[in-house]
């Protein structure tokens, strides 16, 4: 019972931190310490309550009558919930430490309110992943959406933030409606809102399909799968960076949790095409998410697009797992889910880290545009180091954590193409190819992010004058950077816990995935991977170049650090260095159908103006094809429909009276009959 | 085989590739001169170049950060690790427990990542262009490489490179099968692109962008980088040989069999270099935006091989 008390303590601390912060809004420093301090303690309590369950404990469940007559308030901690709590708490710990200093960026703009919203946001996420009743799940889901909406719009004097918040709210609610309908389908069958009865619900196949598809798209809208991703690249960058970190790191994962809950826990992943659908949407999101991330010059937007990619990779794992369960292959099921969950943790850690890194840059130079950064690794060496770690991890560079989870995904796809049903066998290798393409694109994208923002010459005066960020912010980032290394090198320790979670979801015995320093996909004859051996060998092999240089007397020759890069004899200026736009240009040409390039040349007589030495403004903007082919027409036709309907608004009171009477008559005849 | 023996074989492979790489790049230069009807350098010239460069003072642009300075060392360690993980002398991957073919492909990405990052970090415009091309080329070739390797792994039932080598050497699948020979063609072209030979030396184009990411390197950094690029070429060819022509590699462990397989390996790589030299010198430079036509073709062939695999299974 201890675990339950600690869990409740953690929720209590979040809420206490929120209220204290709000109460002390006048004194911003105290408010900030109160909210961050409570969040740190609460996240530690959350981890303490979750770890025993992951380590093989039984979990707990509490029920009370609740405030509404038709639904019980139930909290349940099973291994999947425990994993989610662990991930949320881990990221909360890092962002809370980070925000001790970072919140000063918002001094005078209501730090107390920010802390209040932030703590409630985290509490609502934790309650979403532990609720065991559909009604309260939706209440907390909605709370999470609303609070994050306020956080997105926190800088409400910025037009783009308000616009982003609006789109977010619309898409999130469209998704919530789908989830509600899905739950109502369960309710109609079982007569209660309890998840425990949903699990044993005996739905007809058609209703099952419908419930799954509705839940998938409902949660998918929140997870940011293509083509429902439209809100994500706008909303995540608009929020303060510590909140972006939480939104990208864990909030979109609650949607993955929802898909796992409904698809596997309630419906038992009984039909193979569900898994294939999830896999396909995941793969498309992964490839296109990364393509659009490539085209961005805004550091935070780029990170947001790459969240779409990573959610895609997580869903690919989930999809393979569902295919495995549907086909009665527990090993494939476990491997797929393991790959998905592993990437879920990894993405929380490295995306959290990268958003915090972006926040540090913004904290110092107050711009999100990469082309105004440059050379920051010299002024901010620790931030640069942490960001590079995150960039390496997200590009799936061995031996860091991103590689391990993608490796498991490759192995599960390999297993699916040897033992799956024919349709799955045929397509699985093609999904592996899409994963490879995603990996290559991610590497290119993050070479660009680090190389343009942190490498090369300083591209603006503000970048030249940047300083390292304060200690707490560094601590927050370095915790997550260490997390990338630990989750990568410690894969033989981490993987069995995830296999345990996967086994608990399937109700089978755990698959063996590790021995000693090795991890393997069920059987070591299929493949082996040992990131720790890799690191040992790499470190050992570094002896060769050092020895070669040493023996040949290379160090004696010394090093001269005064030169500027060669520029064909002209004097070098920082504007000559490669830019973000230039770096991604080959891909914009190669994959041009996916983009919509808009170039604008301001000033009508630009030719003459440029000859006369006047400055000419050139703007290049890139939109995605989804905006062009889906959302543009959708928005336009909605407006057109609205304009048609305006016809009945004549502005004459007598007409309106007539409408009321007609409506009354229609309603009366409909009910009396 | 016991772990310590395997580790030793791995180490021998790393040292072998390390020592042999300048010989092969030298061979490439000699052949090139012969085809151009020039006298050209002798085959050992690259050793002399590297040793001389190490002794020279290093000049580093003030803009460059620590990534730029660390890259030569990181790259050499990475390619040497690859040399330990690929079956070269035996039919077993000596350090197969460190990772399978997916790890090998991703380690090649590590090379690319740091190579191109160092280019951007130097601040030079030529290096920036080269960096961008290097990564774009990776995007174009990696899907084809993974597809071919995946199909071959499916035929062998394992993604372990040693298992694949053993199956191929035992004649488990015939070269007349379109799955194998189409895959081989696709992989051969992809290997050729990966070695950065002339029509695809887009990233390090000497004549066009001053050797791209290498532009700002000098002294020992340049020496190590040139050496690592040479080792990478040999490693990529070794990967091709391990998957498609592992014949002659030692199945059992004895000194004589290892010696024979070492000589055979060197001959096989030399043969590949001769073919590459003929191709390289009979072609003109390729426009960057013409490269996708070729890589899509490679991917198409790989896809065809996969279709045959699906049809035959």
Coordinates of C-alpha atoms in Angstrom, one line a residue, chain A residues 319-650:
Chain A
X319 CA 1.8 -1.4 -34.9
X320 CA 4.2 -4.3 -35.2
X321 CA 3.4 -5.4 -31.7
X322 CA -0.4 -5.3 -32.5
X323 CA 0.2 -7.4 -35.6
X324 CA 2.1 -9.9 -33.5
X325 CA -0.6 -10.1 -30.9
X326 CA -3.3 -10.4 -33.6
X327 CA -1.4 -13.2 -35.3
X328 CA -0.8 -15.1 -32.1
X329 CA 2.9 -14.5 -32.1
X330 CA 3.8 -13.4 -28.5
X331 CA 7.5 -12.9 -29.3
X332 CA 6.7 -10.5 -32.2
X333 CA 4.1 -8.8 -30.1
X334 CA 6.5 -8.3 -27.3
X335 CA 9.3 -7.1 -29.5
X336 CA 7.2 -4.6 -31.3
X337 CA 5.7 -3.1 -28.1
X338 CA 9.2 -3.1 -26.6
X339 CA 10.6 -1.2 -29.5
X340 CA 7.7 1.3 -29.3
X341 CA 8.0 1.8 -25.5
X342 CA 11.7 2.0 -25.6
X343 CA 11.5 4.7 -28.2
X344 CA 8.8 6.4 -26.2
X345 CA 11.2 6.8 -23.2
X346 CA 14.1 7.7 -25.4
X347 CA 12.2 10.4 -27.3
X348 CA 11.0 11.9 -24.0
X349 CA 14.6 12.1 -22.9
X350 CA 16.3 13.5 -26.0
X351 CA 13.5 15.7 -27.2
X352 CA 13.1 17.1 -23.8
X353 CA 16.9 17.8 -23.8
X354 CA 16.8 19.4 -27.3
X355 CA 13.9 21.7 -26.4
X356 CA 15.7 22.7 -23.2
X357 CA 18.8 23.3 -25.3
X358 CA 16.8 25.5 -27.7
X359 CA 15.3 27.3 -24.7
X360 CA 18.8 28.0 -23.4
X361 CA 19.7 29.6 -26.7
X362 CA 16.6 31.6 -26.8
X363 CA 17.2 32.6 -23.2
X364 CA 20.5 34.2 -24.3
X365 CA 19.9 35.5 -27.8
X366 CA 16.1 35.8 -28.0
X367 CA 15.6 34.4 -31.4
X368 CA 14.4 31.1 -32.7
X369 CA 15.9 31.6 -36.1
X370 CA 18.9 29.4 -36.6
X371 CA 20.4 31.7 -39.2
X372 CA 21.0 34.3 -36.5
X373 CA 22.8 31.9 -34.2
X374 CA 26.1 30.3 -35.1
X375 CA 29.2 29.5 -33.2
X376 CA 27.4 29.1 -29.9
X377 CA 29.5 26.1 -28.9
X378 CA 32.3 28.5 -28.1
X379 CA 30.2 30.8 -25.9
X380 CA 28.0 28.2 -24.4
X381 CA 30.2 25.0 -24.3
X382 CA 28.1 23.0 -21.9
X383 CA 24.8 23.8 -23.7
X384 CA 26.5 22.9 -26.9
X385 CA 27.7 19.6 -25.5
X386 CA 24.3 18.7 -24.2
X387 CA 22.6 19.7 -27.5
X388 CA 25.1 17.6 -29.4
X389 CA 24.4 14.6 -27.2
X390 CA 20.7 15.1 -27.9
X391 CA 21.3 15.5 -31.6
X392 CA 23.4 12.3 -31.8
X393 CA 20.8 10.4 -29.8
X394 CA 17.9 11.5 -32.0
X395 CA 19.8 10.7 -35.2
X396 CA 20.0 7.1 -33.9
X397 CA 23.8 7.3 -33.7
X398 CA 25.2 4.2 -31.9
X399 CA 25.8 3.7 -29.0
X400 CA 23.3 6.2 -27.7
X401 CA 19.7 5.4 -26.8
X402 CA 17.9 6.4 -30.1
X403 CA 19.8 3.7 -31.9
X404 CA 18.9 0.9 -29.5
X405 CA 15.2 1.5 -29.8
X406 CA 15.4 1.8 -33.6
X407 CA 17.5 -1.4 -33.7
X408 CA 14.7 -3.2 -31.8
X409 CA 12.3 -1.9 -34.3
X410 CA 14.3 -3.2 -37.2
X411 CA 14.6 -6.5 -35.5
X412 CA 10.8 -6.7 -34.9
X413 CA 10.2 -5.8 -38.6
X414 CA 12.7 -8.5 -39.5
X415 CA 10.8 -11.0 -37.4
X416 CA 7.5 -9.8 -38.9
X417 CA 8.9 -10.4 -42.4
X418 CA 10.0 -14.0 -41.6
X419 CA 7.1 -15.2 -39.5
X420 CA 4.1 -12.9 -40.1
X421 CA 1.1 -13.5 -42.2
X422 CA 1.7 -13.1 -46.0
X423 CA 0.4 -9.5 -46.2
X424 CA 2.6 -8.4 -43.3
X425 CA 5.6 -10.4 -44.6
X426 CA 5.5 -8.5 -47.9
X427 CA 5.3 -5.0 -46.5
X428 CA 7.5 -5.3 -43.4
X429 CA 10.9 -4.9 -45.3
X430 CA 9.5 -1.8 -47.0
X431 CA 8.7 -0.3 -43.6
X432 CA 12.3 -1.0 -42.7
X433 CA 13.4 1.0 -45.7
X434 CA 11.2 3.9 -44.6
X435 CA 12.8 3.7 -41.2
X436 CA 16.2 3.8 -42.9
X437 CA 15.2 6.8 -44.9
X438 CA 13.9 8.5 -41.7
X439 CA 17.2 7.8 -40.0
X440 CA 19.3 9.3 -42.8
X441 CA 17.0 12.4 -42.9
X442 CA 17.2 12.8 -39.1
X443 CA 21.0 12.7 -39.3
X444 CA 21.0 15.3 -41.9
X445 CA 18.5 17.5 -40.0
X446 CA 20.4 17.4 -36.8
X447 CA 23.8 17.9 -38.4
X448 CA 22.2 21.1 -39.7
X449 CA 20.7 22.0 -36.3
X450 CA 24.0 21.7 -34.4
X451 CA 26.2 22.8 -37.3
X452 CA 24.4 26.0 -38.0
X453 CA 23.4 27.0 -34.5
X454 CA 26.4 25.9 -32.5
X455 CA 29.2 25.5 -35.1
X456 CA 30.8 27.8 -37.6
X457 CA 31.1 31.6 -37.2
X458 CA 28.7 33.7 -35.1
X459 CA 26.0 34.9 -37.5
X460 CA 24.7 37.9 -35.5
X461 CA 25.9 40.3 -32.8
X462 CA 23.7 38.7 -30.3
X463 CA 25.2 35.3 -30.9
X464 CA 28.6 36.8 -30.6
X465 CA 27.8 38.2 -27.2
X466 CA 26.0 35.1 -25.8
X467 CA 27.1 33.7 -22.5
X468 CA 26.7 30.3 -20.9
X469 CA 23.3 29.8 -19.1
X470 CA 23.0 29.6 -15.3
X471 CA 23.7 26.5 -13.4
X472 CA 20.2 25.1 -12.8
X473 CA 19.5 25.3 -16.6
X474 CA 22.7 23.4 -17.3
X475 CA 21.8 20.8 -14.6
X476 CA 18.4 20.2 -16.2
X477 CA 20.0 19.6 -19.6
X478 CA 22.9 17.5 -18.3
X479 CA 20.6 15.2 -16.4
X480 CA 18.8 14.4 -19.7
X481 CA 22.1 14.1 -21.6
X482 CA 23.2 11.6 -19.0
X483 CA 19.9 9.9 -19.5
X484 CA 20.6 9.5 -23.3
X485 CA 23.9 7.7 -22.4
X486 CA 22.5 5.6 -19.6
X487 CA 19.5 4.4 -21.7
X488 CA 21.9 3.6 -24.6
X489 CA 24.7 1.9 -22.7
X490 CA 22.4 0.4 -20.1
X491 CA 20.1 -1.3 -22.7
X492 CA 20.7 -4.8 -21.3
X493 CA 19.3 -3.5 -18.0
X494 CA 16.5 -1.4 -19.4
X495 CA 15.1 -3.8 -22.1
X496 CA 14.0 -6.6 -19.7
X497 CA 11.8 -4.1 -17.8
X498 CA 10.1 -3.1 -21.0
X499 CA 9.8 -6.7 -22.0
X500 CA 8.0 -7.1 -18.7
X501 CA 5.6 -4.3 -19.5
X502 CA 5.0 -5.7 -22.9
X503 CA 4.4 -9.2 -21.4
X504 CA 2.0 -7.8 -18.9
X505 CA 0.0 -6.1 -21.7
X506 CA -0.2 -9.3 -23.6
X507 CA -0.7 -11.6 -20.7
X508 CA 2.2 -13.8 -21.7
X509 CA 5.5 -14.7 -20.2
X510 CA 8.2 -12.1 -20.8
X511 CA 10.5 -12.6 -23.8
X512 CA 14.2 -12.9 -23.0
X513 CA 15.9 -9.9 -24.6
X514 CA 19.2 -9.6 -22.7
X515 CA 22.1 -11.5 -21.3
X516 CA 25.2 -10.0 -19.7
X517 CA 26.2 -7.0 -21.9
X518 CA 24.1 -8.1 -24.8
X519 CA 20.6 -7.4 -26.0
X520 CA 18.9 -9.6 -28.6
X521 CA 15.5 -9.9 -30.1
X522 CA 14.2 -13.0 -28.4
X523 CA 16.9 -15.3 -29.9
X524 CA 20.5 -14.4 -30.0
X525 CA 20.9 -16.2 -33.4
X526 CA 18.8 -13.6 -35.1
X527 CA 21.0 -10.7 -34.0
X528 CA 23.0 -9.3 -31.1
X529 CA 23.8 -5.8 -30.0
X530 CA 26.0 -4.6 -27.3
X531 CA 26.4 -0.9 -27.0
X532 CA 28.7 -1.1 -24.1
X533 CA 31.1 -3.3 -26.0
X534 CA 30.9 -0.9 -28.8
X535 CA 31.9 2.0 -26.6
X536 CA 34.8 0.0 -25.1
X537 CA 36.1 -0.8 -28.5
X538 CA 35.7 2.7 -29.8
X539 CA 37.6 4.1 -26.7
X540 CA 40.2 1.4 -27.2
X541 CA 40.5 2.1 -30.9
X542 CA 41.1 5.8 -30.3
X543 CA 44.6 4.7 -29.2
X544 CA 45.5 4.1 -32.9
X545 CA 45.1 7.7 -34.1
X546 CA 46.7 9.1 -30.9
X547 CA 49.6 6.6 -31.1
X548 CA 50.1 7.4 -34.8
X549 CA 50.2 11.1 -34.2
X550 CA 52.4 10.6 -31.1
X551 CA 55.0 8.4 -32.8
X552 CA 55.3 10.6 -35.8
X553 CA 55.8 13.6 -33.6
X554 CA 52.6 15.3 -34.8
X555 CA 51.9 17.0 -31.5
X556 CA 55.3 18.7 -31.6
X557 CA 54.4 20.5 -34.7
X558 CA 51.8 22.4 -32.8
X559 CA 48.6 24.1 -33.9
X560 CA 48.0 27.6 -35.1
X561 CA 44.6 29.0 -34.3
X562 CA 44.3 32.3 -36.1
X563 CA 43.3 31.6 -39.6
X564 CA 39.9 32.4 -41.1
X565 CA 38.4 29.9 -43.5
X566 CA 39.6 30.2 -47.0
X567 CA 37.3 32.4 -49.2
X568 CA 39.0 32.5 -52.6
X569 CA 41.2 35.3 -51.5
X570 CA 38.4 37.6 -50.3
X571 CA 38.3 38.5 -46.7
X572 CA 36.0 36.1 -44.9
X573 CA 32.8 37.3 -43.3
X574 CA 30.3 35.2 -41.3
X575 CA 27.7 35.7 -44.1
X576 CA 29.8 33.4 -46.3
X577 CA 29.3 30.4 -44.1
X578 CA 26.7 27.9 -45.1
X579 CA 23.2 28.6 -43.8
X580 CA 20.4 26.4 -42.8
X581 CA 18.5 27.1 -46.0
X582 CA 21.6 26.3 -48.1
X583 CA 22.2 23.1 -46.2
X584 CA 18.8 21.7 -46.8
X585 CA 18.5 23.0 -50.3
X586 CA 19.5 19.7 -52.1
X587 CA 16.7 17.9 -50.3
X588 CA 14.2 20.6 -51.2
X589 CA 15.0 19.9 -54.8
X590 CA 15.1 16.1 -54.5
X591 CA 11.8 15.8 -52.6
X592 CA 10.0 18.9 -54.1
X593 CA 6.6 17.3 -54.4
X594 CA 6.3 17.1 -50.6
X595 CA 6.9 20.8 -50.2
X596 CA 5.2 23.9 -51.3
X597 CA 7.8 26.5 -51.9
X598 CA 6.7 30.1 -51.9
X599 CA 9.2 32.8 -52.8
X600 CA 8.3 36.4 -52.5
X601 CA 10.4 39.3 -53.8
X602 CA 9.2 42.5 -52.3
X603 CA 9.3 45.8 -54.1
X604 CA 7.9 45.9 -57.6
X605 CA 10.9 47.3 -59.4
X606 CA 13.3 45.0 -57.6
X607 CA 15.7 44.8 -60.5
X608 CA 16.2 48.5 -60.7
X609 CA 16.2 48.9 -57.0
X610 CA 19.0 46.3 -56.6
X611 CA 21.0 48.1 -59.3
X612 CA 20.6 51.3 -57.5
X613 CA 22.1 49.7 -54.4
X614 CA 18.8 49.7 -52.5
X615 CA 18.0 46.7 -50.4
X616 CA 15.5 44.2 -51.8
X617 CA 13.6 41.9 -49.5
X618 CA 13.5 38.3 -50.5
X619 CA 11.3 35.9 -48.5
X620 CA 11.2 32.2 -49.0
X621 CA 8.6 30.2 -47.2
X622 CA 8.0 26.5 -47.3
X623 CA 4.6 24.9 -46.6
X624 CA 3.7 21.2 -46.5
X625 CA 1.6 19.6 -49.1
X626 CA -1.0 18.7 -46.5
X627 CA -1.7 22.4 -45.9
X628 CA -2.0 22.8 -49.6
X629 CA -4.2 19.8 -50.5
X630 CA -6.2 19.2 -47.3
X631 CA -6.3 22.0 -44.8
X632 CA -6.4 24.9 -47.3
X633 CA -9.4 23.6 -49.2
X634 CA -11.0 22.5 -45.9
X635 CA -10.7 25.9 -44.4
X636 CA -11.8 27.6 -47.6
X637 CA -14.9 25.5 -48.0
X638 CA -15.8 26.0 -44.4
X639 CA -15.7 29.7 -44.9
X640 CA -17.7 29.4 -48.1
X641 CA -20.3 27.4 -46.3
X642 CA -20.5 30.0 -43.6
X643 CA -21.0 32.7 -46.3
X644 CA -23.8 30.7 -47.8
X645 CA -25.5 30.4 -44.5
X646 CA -25.2 34.1 -43.9
X647 CA -28.1 34.4 -46.4
X648 CA -30.6 33.6 -43.7
X649 CA -29.2 36.4 -41.5
X650 CA -31.2 39.2 -43.0

